[in-house]
PDB file of N, CA and C in Angstrom:
ATOM      1  N   UNK A   1      23.949  10.730  18.320  1.00 83.00           N
ATOM      2  CA  UNK A   1      24.168   9.465  18.983  1.00 83.00           C
ATOM      3  C   UNK A   1      23.562   8.349  18.130  1.00 83.00           C
ATOM      4  N   UNK A   2      24.217   7.212  18.140  1.00 87.00           N
ATOM      5  CA  UNK A   2      23.765   6.054  17.388  1.00 87.00           C
ATOM      6  C   UNK A   2      23.237   4.980  18.328  1.00 87.00           C
ATOM      7  N   UNK A   3      22.330   4.159  17.806  1.00 89.00           N
ATOM      8  CA  UNK A   3      21.784   3.041  18.572  1.00 89.00           C
ATOM      9  C   UNK A   3      22.075   1.763  17.800  1.00 89.00           C
ATOM     10  N   UNK A   4      22.611   0.759  18.502  1.00 90.00           N
ATOM     11  CA  UNK A   4      22.893  -0.542  17.901  1.00 90.00           C
ATOM     12  C   UNK A   4      21.616  -1.373  17.939  1.00 90.00           C
ATOM     13  N   UNK A   5      21.136  -1.796  16.758  1.00 91.00           N
ATOM     14  CA  UNK A   5      19.881  -2.546  16.670  1.00 91.00           C
ATOM     15  C   UNK A   5      20.073  -4.054  16.681  1.00 91.00           C
ATOM     16  N   UNK A   6      21.317  -4.491  16.590  1.00 88.00           N
ATOM     17  CA  UNK A   6      21.613  -5.910  16.482  1.00 88.00           C
ATOM     18  C   UNK A   6      22.414  -6.143  15.220  1.00 88.00           C
ATOM     19  N   UNK A   7      23.045  -7.311  15.127  1.00 86.00           N
ATOM     20  CA  UNK A   7      23.895  -7.575  13.975  1.00 86.00           C
ATOM     21  C   UNK A   7      24.952  -6.497  13.869  1.00 86.00           C
ATOM     22  N   UNK A   8      25.099  -5.938  12.699  1.00 89.00           N
ATOM     23  CA  UNK A   8      26.058  -4.843  12.521  1.00 89.00           C
ATOM     24  C   UNK A   8      25.350  -3.553  12.118  1.00 89.00           C
ATOM     25  N   UNK A   9      24.115  -3.389  12.596  1.00 91.00           N
ATOM     26  CA  UNK A   9      23.307  -2.234  12.204  1.00 91.00           C
ATOM     27  C   UNK A   9      23.292  -1.167  13.300  1.00 91.00           C
ATOM     28  N   UNK A  10      23.685   0.037  12.916  1.00 91.00           N
ATOM     29  CA  UNK A  10      23.614   1.217  13.774  1.00 91.00           C
ATOM     30  C   UNK A  10      22.752   2.249  13.069  1.00 91.00           C
ATOM     31  N   UNK A  11      21.904   2.946  13.820  1.00 91.00           N
ATOM     32  CA  UNK A  11      21.112   4.027  13.237  1.00 91.00           C
ATOM     33  C   UNK A  11      21.238   5.264  14.115  1.00 91.00           C
ATOM     34  N   UNK A  12      21.028   6.410  13.503  1.00 90.00           N
ATOM     35  CA  UNK A  12      21.055   7.652  14.271  1.00 90.00           C
ATOM     36  C   UNK A  12      19.785   7.751  15.110  1.00 90.00           C
ATOM     37  N   UNK A  13      19.959   8.129  16.344  1.00 88.00           N
ATOM     38  CA  UNK A  13      18.834   8.292  17.272  1.00 88.00           C
ATOM     39  C   UNK A  13      17.814   9.291  16.730  1.00 88.00           C
ATOM     40  N   UNK A  14      18.291  10.332  16.067  1.00 88.00           N
ATOM     41  CA  UNK A  14      17.408  11.387  15.569  1.00 88.00           C
ATOM     42  C   UNK A  14      16.555  10.944  14.384  1.00 88.00           C
ATOM     43  N   UNK A  15      16.888   9.811  13.759  1.00 90.00           N
ATOM     44  CA  UNK A  15      16.121   9.329  12.609  1.00 90.00           C
ATOM     45  C   UNK A  15      14.988   8.386  12.998  1.00 90.00           C
ATOM     46  N   UNK A  16      14.888   8.040  14.271  1.00 89.00           N
ATOM     47  CA  UNK A  16      13.851   7.104  14.717  1.00 89.00           C
ATOM     48  C   UNK A  16      12.492   7.795  14.734  1.00 89.00           C
ATOM     49  N   UNK A  17      11.542   7.160  14.065  1.00 89.00           N
ATOM     50  CA  UNK A  17      10.164   7.644  14.057  1.00 89.00           C
ATOM     51  C   UNK A  17       9.352   6.876  15.101  1.00 89.00           C
ATOM     52  N   UNK A  18       9.557   5.545  15.158  1.00 87.00           N
ATOM     53  CA  UNK A  18       8.816   4.718  16.115  1.00 87.00           C
ATOM     54  C   UNK A  18       9.571   3.434  16.402  1.00 87.00           C
ATOM     55  N   UNK A  19       9.387   2.926  17.623  1.00 88.00           N
ATOM     56  CA  UNK A  19       9.861   1.599  18.010  1.00 88.00           C
ATOM     57  C   UNK A  19       8.646   0.863  18.537  1.00 88.00           C
ATOM     58  N   UNK A  20       8.321  -0.245  17.898  1.00 87.00           N
ATOM     59  CA  UNK A  20       7.097  -0.968  18.234  1.00 87.00           C
ATOM     60  C   UNK A  20       7.438  -2.356  18.758  1.00 87.00           C
ATOM     61  N   UNK A  21       6.978  -2.649  19.966  1.00 89.00           N
ATOM     62  CA  UNK A  21       7.153  -3.968  20.569  1.00 89.00           C
ATOM     63  C   UNK A  21       6.215  -4.924  19.831  1.00 89.00           C
ATOM     64  N   UNK A  22       6.783  -5.904  19.142  1.00 87.00           N
ATOM     65  CA  UNK A  22       5.966  -6.786  18.310  1.00 87.00           C
ATOM     66  C   UNK A  22       5.005  -7.659  19.107  1.00 87.00           C
ATOM     67  N   UNK A  23       5.286  -7.893  20.376  1.00 86.00           N
ATOM     68  CA  UNK A  23       4.359  -8.702  21.181  1.00 86.00           C
ATOM     69  C   UNK A  23       3.052  -7.961  21.445  1.00 86.00           C
ATOM     70  N   UNK A  24       3.073  -6.639  21.374  1.00 83.00           N
ATOM     71  CA  UNK A  24       1.851  -5.863  21.601  1.00 83.00           C
ATOM     72  C   UNK A  24       1.079  -5.595  20.312  1.00 83.00           C
ATOM     73  N   UNK A  25       1.736  -5.730  19.176  1.00 79.00           N
ATOM     74  CA  UNK A  25       1.086  -5.450  17.887  1.00 79.00           C
ATOM     75  C   UNK A  25      -0.101  -6.374  17.666  1.00 79.00           C
ATOM     76  N   UNK A  26       0.044  -7.607  18.067  1.00 75.00           N
ATOM     77  CA  UNK A  26      -1.004  -8.596  17.820  1.00 75.00           C
ATOM     78  C   UNK A  26      -2.240  -8.393  18.680  1.00 75.00           C
ATOM     79  N   UNK A  27      -2.178  -7.472  19.615  1.00 81.00           N
ATOM     80  CA  UNK A  27      -3.326  -7.200  20.480  1.00 81.00           C
ATOM     81  C   UNK A  27      -4.298  -6.207  19.855  1.00 81.00           C
ATOM     82  N   UNK A  28      -3.929  -5.622  18.729  1.00 83.00           N
ATOM     83  CA  UNK A  28      -4.755  -4.608  18.082  1.00 83.00           C
ATOM     84  C   UNK A  28      -4.830  -4.914  16.589  1.00 83.00           C
ATOM     85  N   UNK A  29      -6.024  -5.011  16.048  1.00 86.00           N
ATOM     86  CA  UNK A  29      -6.223  -5.400  14.651  1.00 86.00           C
ATOM     87  C   UNK A  29      -5.587  -4.402  13.679  1.00 86.00           C
ATOM     88  N   UNK A  30      -5.686  -3.110  13.956  1.00 88.00           N
ATOM     89  CA  UNK A  30      -5.107  -2.095  13.066  1.00 88.00           C
ATOM     90  C   UNK A  30      -3.591  -2.250  13.010  1.00 88.00           C
ATOM     91  N   UNK A  31      -2.971  -2.422  14.180  1.00 81.00           N
ATOM     92  CA  UNK A  31      -1.522  -2.608  14.220  1.00 81.00           C
ATOM     93  C   UNK A  31      -1.110  -3.890  13.515  1.00 81.00           C
ATOM     94  N   UNK A  32      -1.887  -4.936  13.708  1.00 82.00           N
ATOM     95  CA  UNK A  32      -1.594  -6.215  13.074  1.00 82.00           C
ATOM     96  C   UNK A  32      -1.665  -6.082  11.548  1.00 82.00           C
ATOM     97  N   UNK A  33      -2.665  -5.351  11.043  1.00 87.00           N
ATOM     98  CA  UNK A  33      -2.774  -5.120   9.597  1.00 87.00           C
ATOM     99  C   UNK A  33      -1.594  -4.306   9.073  1.00 87.00           C
ATOM    100  N   UNK A  34      -1.147  -3.324   9.851  1.00 82.00           N
ATOM    101  CA  UNK A  34       0.010  -2.511   9.480  1.00 82.00           C
ATOM    102  C   UNK A  34       1.253  -3.391   9.344  1.00 82.00           C
ATOM    103  N   UNK A  35       1.482  -4.265  10.329  1.00 81.00           N
ATOM    104  CA  UNK A  35       2.636  -5.156  10.289  1.00 81.00           C
ATOM    105  C   UNK A  35       2.535  -6.125   9.117  1.00 81.00           C
ATOM    106  N   UNK A  36       1.335  -6.623   8.851  1.00 82.00           N
ATOM    107  CA  UNK A  36       1.131  -7.527   7.714  1.00 82.00           C
ATOM    108  C   UNK A  36       1.462  -6.824   6.407  1.00 82.00           C
ATOM    109  N   UNK A  37       1.067  -5.566   6.280  1.00 85.00           N
ATOM    110  CA  UNK A  37       1.366  -4.778   5.083  1.00 85.00           C
ATOM    111  C   UNK A  37       2.872  -4.626   4.889  1.00 85.00           C
ATOM    112  N   UNK A  38       3.579  -4.367   5.973  1.00 80.00           N
ATOM    113  CA  UNK A  38       5.037  -4.244   5.891  1.00 80.00           C
ATOM    114  C   UNK A  38       5.655  -5.573   5.465  1.00 80.00           C
ATOM    115  N   UNK A  39       5.166  -6.677   6.039  1.00 78.00           N
ATOM    116  CA  UNK A  39       5.682  -8.000   5.683  1.00 78.00           C
ATOM    117  C   UNK A  39       5.386  -8.343   4.230  1.00 78.00           C
ATOM    118  N   UNK A  40       4.160  -8.097   3.786  1.00 80.00           N
ATOM    119  CA  UNK A  40       3.755  -8.441   2.422  1.00 80.00           C
ATOM    120  C   UNK A  40       4.551  -7.682   1.372  1.00 80.00           C
ATOM    121  N   UNK A  41       4.922  -6.466   1.685  1.00 75.00           N
ATOM    122  CA  UNK A  41       5.638  -5.626   0.719  1.00 75.00           C
ATOM    123  C   UNK A  41       7.150  -5.610   0.936  1.00 75.00           C
ATOM    124  N   UNK A  42       7.640  -6.454   1.844  1.00 72.00           N
ATOM    125  CA  UNK A  42       9.074  -6.514   2.158  1.00 72.00           C
ATOM    126  C   UNK A  42       9.665  -5.134   2.392  1.00 72.00           C
ATOM    127  N   UNK A  43       8.976  -4.329   3.168  1.00 78.00           N
ATOM    128  CA  UNK A  43       9.419  -2.959   3.434  1.00 78.00           C
ATOM    129  C   UNK A  43      10.184  -2.870   4.751  1.00 78.00           C
ATOM    130  N   UNK A  44      11.043  -3.831   5.014  1.00 83.00           N
ATOM    131  CA  UNK A  44      11.834  -3.808   6.235  1.00 83.00           C
ATOM    132  C   UNK A  44      13.155  -4.542   6.005  1.00 83.00           C
ATOM    133  N   UNK A  45      14.098  -4.287   6.864  1.00 85.00           N
ATOM    134  CA  UNK A  45      15.372  -4.995   6.880  1.00 85.00           C
ATOM    135  C   UNK A  45      15.367  -5.871   8.122  1.00 85.00           C
ATOM    136  N   UNK A  46      15.483  -7.172   7.937  1.00 85.00           N
ATOM    137  CA  UNK A  46      15.481  -8.071   9.088  1.00 85.00           C
ATOM    138  C   UNK A  46      16.899  -8.242   9.608  1.00 85.00           C
ATOM    139  N   UNK A  47      17.085  -7.915  10.870  1.00 88.00           N
ATOM    140  CA  UNK A  47      18.383  -8.052  11.519  1.00 88.00           C
ATOM    141  C   UNK A  47      18.440  -9.376  12.271  1.00 88.00           C
ATOM    142  N   UNK A  48      17.284  -9.911  12.594  1.00 78.00           N
ATOM    143  CA  UNK A  48      17.190 -11.127  13.389  1.00 78.00           C
ATOM    144  C   UNK A  48      17.661 -12.328  12.581  1.00 78.00           C
ATOM    145  N   UNK A  49      18.689 -13.010  13.080  1.00 76.00           N
ATOM    146  CA  UNK A  49      19.244 -14.164  12.374  1.00 76.00           C
ATOM    147  C   UNK A  49      18.337 -15.380  12.452  1.00 76.00           C
ATOM    148  N   UNK A  50      17.641 -15.540  13.551  1.00 77.00           N
ATOM    149  CA  UNK A  50      16.794 -16.716  13.724  1.00 77.00           C
ATOM    150  C   UNK A  50      15.335 -16.457  13.366  1.00 77.00           C
ATOM    151  N   UNK A  51      15.045 -15.273  12.865  1.00 72.00           N
ATOM    152  CA  UNK A  51      13.683 -14.939  12.463  1.00 72.00           C
ATOM    153  C   UNK A  51      12.758 -14.558  13.604  1.00 72.00           C
ATOM    154  N   UNK A  52      13.288 -14.460  14.814  1.00 85.00           N
ATOM    155  CA  UNK A  52      12.460 -14.120  15.972  1.00 85.00           C
ATOM    156  C   UNK A  52      12.669 -12.661  16.359  1.00 85.00           C
ATOM    157  N   UNK A  53      12.042 -11.794  15.619  1.00 87.00           N
ATOM    158  CA  UNK A  53      12.160 -10.358  15.883  1.00 87.00           C
ATOM    159  C   UNK A  53      11.304  -9.976  17.085  1.00 87.00           C
ATOM    160  N   UNK A  54      11.794  -9.007  17.856  1.00 90.00           N
ATOM    161  CA  UNK A  54      11.062  -8.513  19.021  1.00 90.00           C
ATOM    162  C   UNK A  54      10.571  -7.088  18.834  1.00 90.00           C
ATOM    163  N   UNK A  55      11.261  -6.325  17.972  1.00 90.00           N
ATOM    164  CA  UNK A  55      10.935  -4.908  17.833  1.00 90.00           C
ATOM    165  C   UNK A  55      10.959  -4.489  16.370  1.00 90.00           C
ATOM    166  N   UNK A  56       9.978  -3.692  15.987  1.00 89.00           N
ATOM    167  CA  UNK A  56       9.963  -3.040  14.680  1.00 89.00           C
ATOM    168  C   UNK A  56      10.416  -1.610  14.908  1.00 89.00           C
ATOM    169  N   UNK A  57      11.486  -1.216  14.220  1.00 91.00           N
ATOM    170  CA  UNK A  57      12.000   0.142  14.327  1.00 91.00           C
ATOM    171  C   UNK A  57      11.744   0.832  12.998  1.00 91.00           C
ATOM    172  N   UNK A  58      11.011   1.928  13.033  1.00 89.00           N
ATOM    173  CA  UNK A  58      10.721   2.699  11.826  1.00 89.00           C
ATOM    174  C   UNK A  58      11.560   3.969  11.894  1.00 89.00           C
ATOM    175  N   UNK A  59      12.348   4.191  10.845  1.00 89.00           N
ATOM    176  CA  UNK A  59      13.174   5.395  10.784  1.00 89.00           C
ATOM    177  C   UNK A  59      12.702   6.253   9.620  1.00 89.00           C
ATOM    178  N   UNK A  60      13.339   7.384   9.449  1.00 89.00           N
ATOM    179  CA  UNK A  60      12.980   8.303   8.375  1.00 89.00           C
ATOM    180  C   UNK A  60      13.074   7.610   7.015  1.00 89.00           C
ATOM    181  N   UNK A  61      14.084   6.766   6.814  1.00 84.00           N
ATOM    182  CA  UNK A  61      14.288   6.155   5.506  1.00 84.00           C
ATOM    183  C   UNK A  61      13.947   4.691   5.384  1.00 84.00           C
ATOM    184  N   UNK A  62      14.039   3.929   6.473  1.00 88.00           N
ATOM    185  CA  UNK A  62      13.865   2.485   6.403  1.00 88.00           C
ATOM    186  C   UNK A  62      13.197   1.957   7.665  1.00 88.00           C
ATOM    187  N   UNK A  63      12.824   0.665   7.609  1.00 89.00           N
ATOM    188  CA  UNK A  63      12.280  -0.022   8.776  1.00 89.00           C
ATOM    189  C   UNK A  63      13.130  -1.259   9.040  1.00 89.00           C
ATOM    190  N   UNK A  64      13.223  -1.637  10.312  1.00 91.00           N
ATOM    191  CA  UNK A  64      14.053  -2.762  10.708  1.00 91.00           C
ATOM    192  C   UNK A  64      13.294  -3.657  11.667  1.00 91.00           C
ATOM    193  N   UNK A  65      13.525  -4.972  11.563  1.00 90.00           N
ATOM    194  CA  UNK A  65      13.034  -5.928  12.544  1.00 90.00           C
ATOM    195  C   UNK A  65      14.244  -6.370  13.349  1.00 90.00           C
ATOM    196  N   UNK A  66      14.230  -6.069  14.645  1.00 92.00           N
ATOM    197  CA  UNK A  66      15.378  -6.337  15.506  1.00 92.00           C
ATOM    198  C   UNK A  66      15.084  -7.460  16.496  1.00 92.00           C
ATOM    199  N   UNK A  67      16.095  -8.283  16.796  1.00 92.00           N
ATOM    200  CA  UNK A  67      15.928  -9.328  17.807  1.00 92.00           C
ATOM    201  C   UNK A  67      16.030  -8.785  19.229  1.00 92.00           C
ATOM    202  N   UNK A  68      16.316  -7.502  19.368  1.00 90.00           N
ATOM    203  CA  UNK A  68      16.502  -6.881  20.679  1.00 90.00           C
ATOM    204  C   UNK A  68      15.178  -6.264  21.136  1.00 90.00           C
ATOM    205  N   UNK A  69      14.869  -6.425  22.407  1.00 91.00           N
ATOM    206  CA  UNK A  69      13.599  -5.909  22.933  1.00 91.00           C
ATOM    207  C   UNK A  69      13.552  -4.386  22.866  1.00 91.00           C
ATOM    208  N   UNK A  70      12.346  -3.861  22.748  1.00 88.00           N
ATOM    209  CA  UNK A  70      12.172  -2.410  22.675  1.00 88.00           C
ATOM    210  C   UNK A  70      12.664  -1.736  23.951  1.00 88.00           C
ATOM    211  N   UNK A  71      12.499  -2.393  25.088  1.00 88.00           N
ATOM    212  CA  UNK A  71      12.967  -1.833  26.356  1.00 88.00           C
ATOM    213  C   UNK A  71      14.479  -1.639  26.339  1.00 88.00           C
ATOM    214  N   UNK A  72      15.202  -2.636  25.860  1.00 89.00           N
ATOM    215  CA  UNK A  72      16.659  -2.543  25.771  1.00 89.00           C
ATOM    216  C   UNK A  72      17.070  -1.454  24.795  1.00 89.00           C
ATOM    217  N   UNK A  73      16.384  -1.358  23.666  1.00 89.00           N
ATOM    218  CA  UNK A  73      16.712  -0.325  22.679  1.00 89.00           C
ATOM    219  C   UNK A  73      16.466   1.071  23.242  1.00 89.00           C
ATOM    220  N   UNK A  74      15.378   1.239  23.996  1.00 85.00           N
ATOM    221  CA  UNK A  74      15.112   2.536  24.632  1.00 85.00           C
ATOM    222  C   UNK A  74      16.240   2.901  25.587  1.00 85.00           C
ATOM    223  N   UNK A  75      16.711   1.917  26.350  1.00 85.00           N
ATOM    224  CA  UNK A  75      17.804   2.171  27.291  1.00 85.00           C
ATOM    225  C   UNK A  75      19.094   2.503  26.556  1.00 85.00           C
ATOM    226  N   UNK A  76      19.387   1.766  25.486  1.00 80.00           N
ATOM    227  CA  UNK A  76      20.604   2.022  24.714  1.00 80.00           C
ATOM    228  C   UNK A  76      20.620   3.426  24.136  1.00 80.00           C
ATOM    229  N   UNK A  77      19.465   3.875  23.711  1.00 76.00           N
ATOM    230  CA  UNK A  77      19.372   5.196  23.107  1.00 76.00           C
ATOM    231  C   UNK A  77      19.149   6.298  24.109  1.00 76.00           C
ATOM    232  N   UNK A  78      19.040   5.926  25.385  1.00 74.00           N
ATOM    233  CA  UNK A  78      18.769   6.894  26.441  1.00 74.00           C
ATOM    234  C   UNK A  78      17.570   7.763  26.053  1.00 74.00           C
ATOM    235  N   UNK A  79      16.510   7.094  25.573  1.00 67.00           N
ATOM    236  CA  UNK A  79      15.329   7.805  25.092  1.00 67.00           C
ATOM    237  C   UNK A  79      14.413   8.249  26.218  1.00 67.00           C
ATOM    238  N   UNK A  80      14.484   7.609  27.361  1.00 60.00           N
ATOM    239  CA  UNK A  80      13.742   8.062  28.531  1.00 60.00           C
ATOM    240  C   UNK A  80      12.254   7.823  28.466  1.00 60.00           C
ATOM    241  N   UNK A  81      11.565   8.294  29.511  1.00 52.00           N
ATOM    242  CA  UNK A  81      10.125   8.086  29.652  1.00 52.00           C
ATOM    243  C   UNK A  81       9.307   8.823  28.605  1.00 52.00           C
ATOM    244  N   UNK A  82       9.785   9.954  28.109  1.00 48.00           N
ATOM    245  CA  UNK A  82       8.992  10.702  27.130  1.00 48.00           C
ATOM    246  C   UNK A  82       8.834   9.911  25.845  1.00 48.00           C
ATOM    247  N   UNK A  83       9.842   9.128  25.485  1.00 50.00           N
ATOM    248  CA  UNK A  83       9.746   8.306  24.285  1.00 50.00           C
ATOM    249  C   UNK A  83       8.768   7.157  24.489  1.00 50.00           C
ATOM    250  N   UNK A  84       8.587   6.744  25.715  1.00 47.00           N
ATOM    251  CA  UNK A  84       7.653   5.670  26.012  1.00 47.00           C
ATOM    252  C   UNK A  84       6.223   6.170  26.137  1.00 47.00           C
ATOM    253  N   UNK A  85       6.040   7.473  26.017  1.00 45.00           N
ATOM    254  CA  UNK A  85       4.705   8.039  26.084  1.00 45.00           C
ATOM    255  C   UNK A  85       4.225   8.252  27.503  1.00 45.00           C
ATOM    256  N   UNK A  86       5.145   8.236  28.460  1.00 41.00           N
ATOM    257  CA  UNK A  86       4.764   8.467  29.845  1.00 41.00           C
ATOM    258  C   UNK A  86       5.334   9.795  30.308  1.00 41.00           C
ATOM    259  N   UNK A  87       4.721  10.347  31.319  1.00 38.00           N
ATOM    260  CA  UNK A  87       5.242  11.594  31.875  1.00 38.00           C
ATOM    261  C   UNK A  87       4.780  11.723  33.316  1.00 38.00           C
ATOM    262  N   UNK A  88       5.432  12.580  34.029  1.00 45.00           N
ATOM    263  CA  UNK A  88       5.083  12.850  35.422  1.00 45.00           C
ATOM    264  C   UNK A  88       4.123  14.033  35.435  1.00 45.00           C
ATOM    265  N   UNK A  89       2.857  13.798  35.742  1.00 44.00           N
ATOM    266  CA  UNK A  89       1.842  14.853  35.710  1.00 44.00           C
ATOM    267  C   UNK A  89       2.173  15.973  36.682  1.00 44.00           C
ATOM    268  N   UNK A  90       2.727  15.639  37.842  1.00 46.00           N
ATOM    269  CA  UNK A  90       3.092  16.663  38.821  1.00 46.00           C
ATOM    270  C   UNK A  90       4.208  17.543  38.281  1.00 46.00           C
ATOM    271  N   UNK A  91       5.199  16.916  37.637  1.00 45.00           N
ATOM    272  CA  UNK A  91       6.314  17.676  37.067  1.00 45.00           C
ATOM    273  C   UNK A  91       5.804  18.594  35.961  1.00 45.00           C
ATOM    274  N   UNK A  92       4.920  18.094  35.113  1.00 41.00           N
ATOM    275  CA  UNK A  92       4.361  18.895  34.027  1.00 41.00           C
ATOM    276  C   UNK A  92       3.587  20.078  34.588  1.00 41.00           C
ATOM    277  N   UNK A  93       2.841  19.852  35.666  1.00 42.00           N
ATOM    278  CA  UNK A  93       2.074  20.919  36.300  1.00 42.00           C
ATOM    279  C   UNK A  93       2.996  21.998  36.857  1.00 42.00           C
ATOM    280  N   UNK A  94       4.095  21.584  37.485  1.00 44.00           N
ATOM    281  CA  UNK A  94       5.051  22.540  38.045  1.00 44.00           C
ATOM    282  C   UNK A  94       5.712  23.364  36.947  1.00 44.00           C
ATOM    283  N   UNK A  95       6.049  22.712  35.832  1.00 46.00           N
ATOM    284  CA  UNK A  95       6.715  23.417  34.739  1.00 46.00           C
ATOM    285  C   UNK A  95       5.800  24.453  34.108  1.00 46.00           C
ATOM    286  N   UNK A  96       4.516  24.127  33.985  1.00 45.00           N
ATOM    287  CA  UNK A  96       3.596  25.057  33.337  1.00 45.00           C
ATOM    288  C   UNK A  96       3.259  26.253  34.223  1.00 45.00           C
ATOM    289  N   UNK A  97       3.445  26.111  35.543  1.00 48.00           N
ATOM    290  CA  UNK A  97       3.135  27.223  36.437  1.00 48.00           C
ATOM    291  C   UNK A  97       4.299  28.198  36.592  1.00 48.00           C
ATOM    292  N   UNK A  98       5.451  27.859  36.029  1.00 49.00           N
ATOM    293  CA  UNK A  98       6.635  28.739  36.136  1.00 49.00           C
ATOM    294  C   UNK A  98       6.563  29.898  35.185  1.00 49.00           C
TER     295      UNK A  98
END
């Protein structure tokens, strides 16, 4: 399955390593330094036409700055709660007892 990142860019869902909401990056110094390193070394493809990127998508081969929110991208890719790092503790408990 492919995910549309904006513009005319499609990537394979299986190649996604991380999707980072850029509004949260600035809340952590380590993340902010990581983003600065990517910017300084031009190690990304900017899809945002107006320069207002919302999400950093890191794939196996490349990185992209997308104008589309990470929430929308998660929905487009049908990545679900596990991709967001959340889980149902009760469901996990039931599965492990089977």
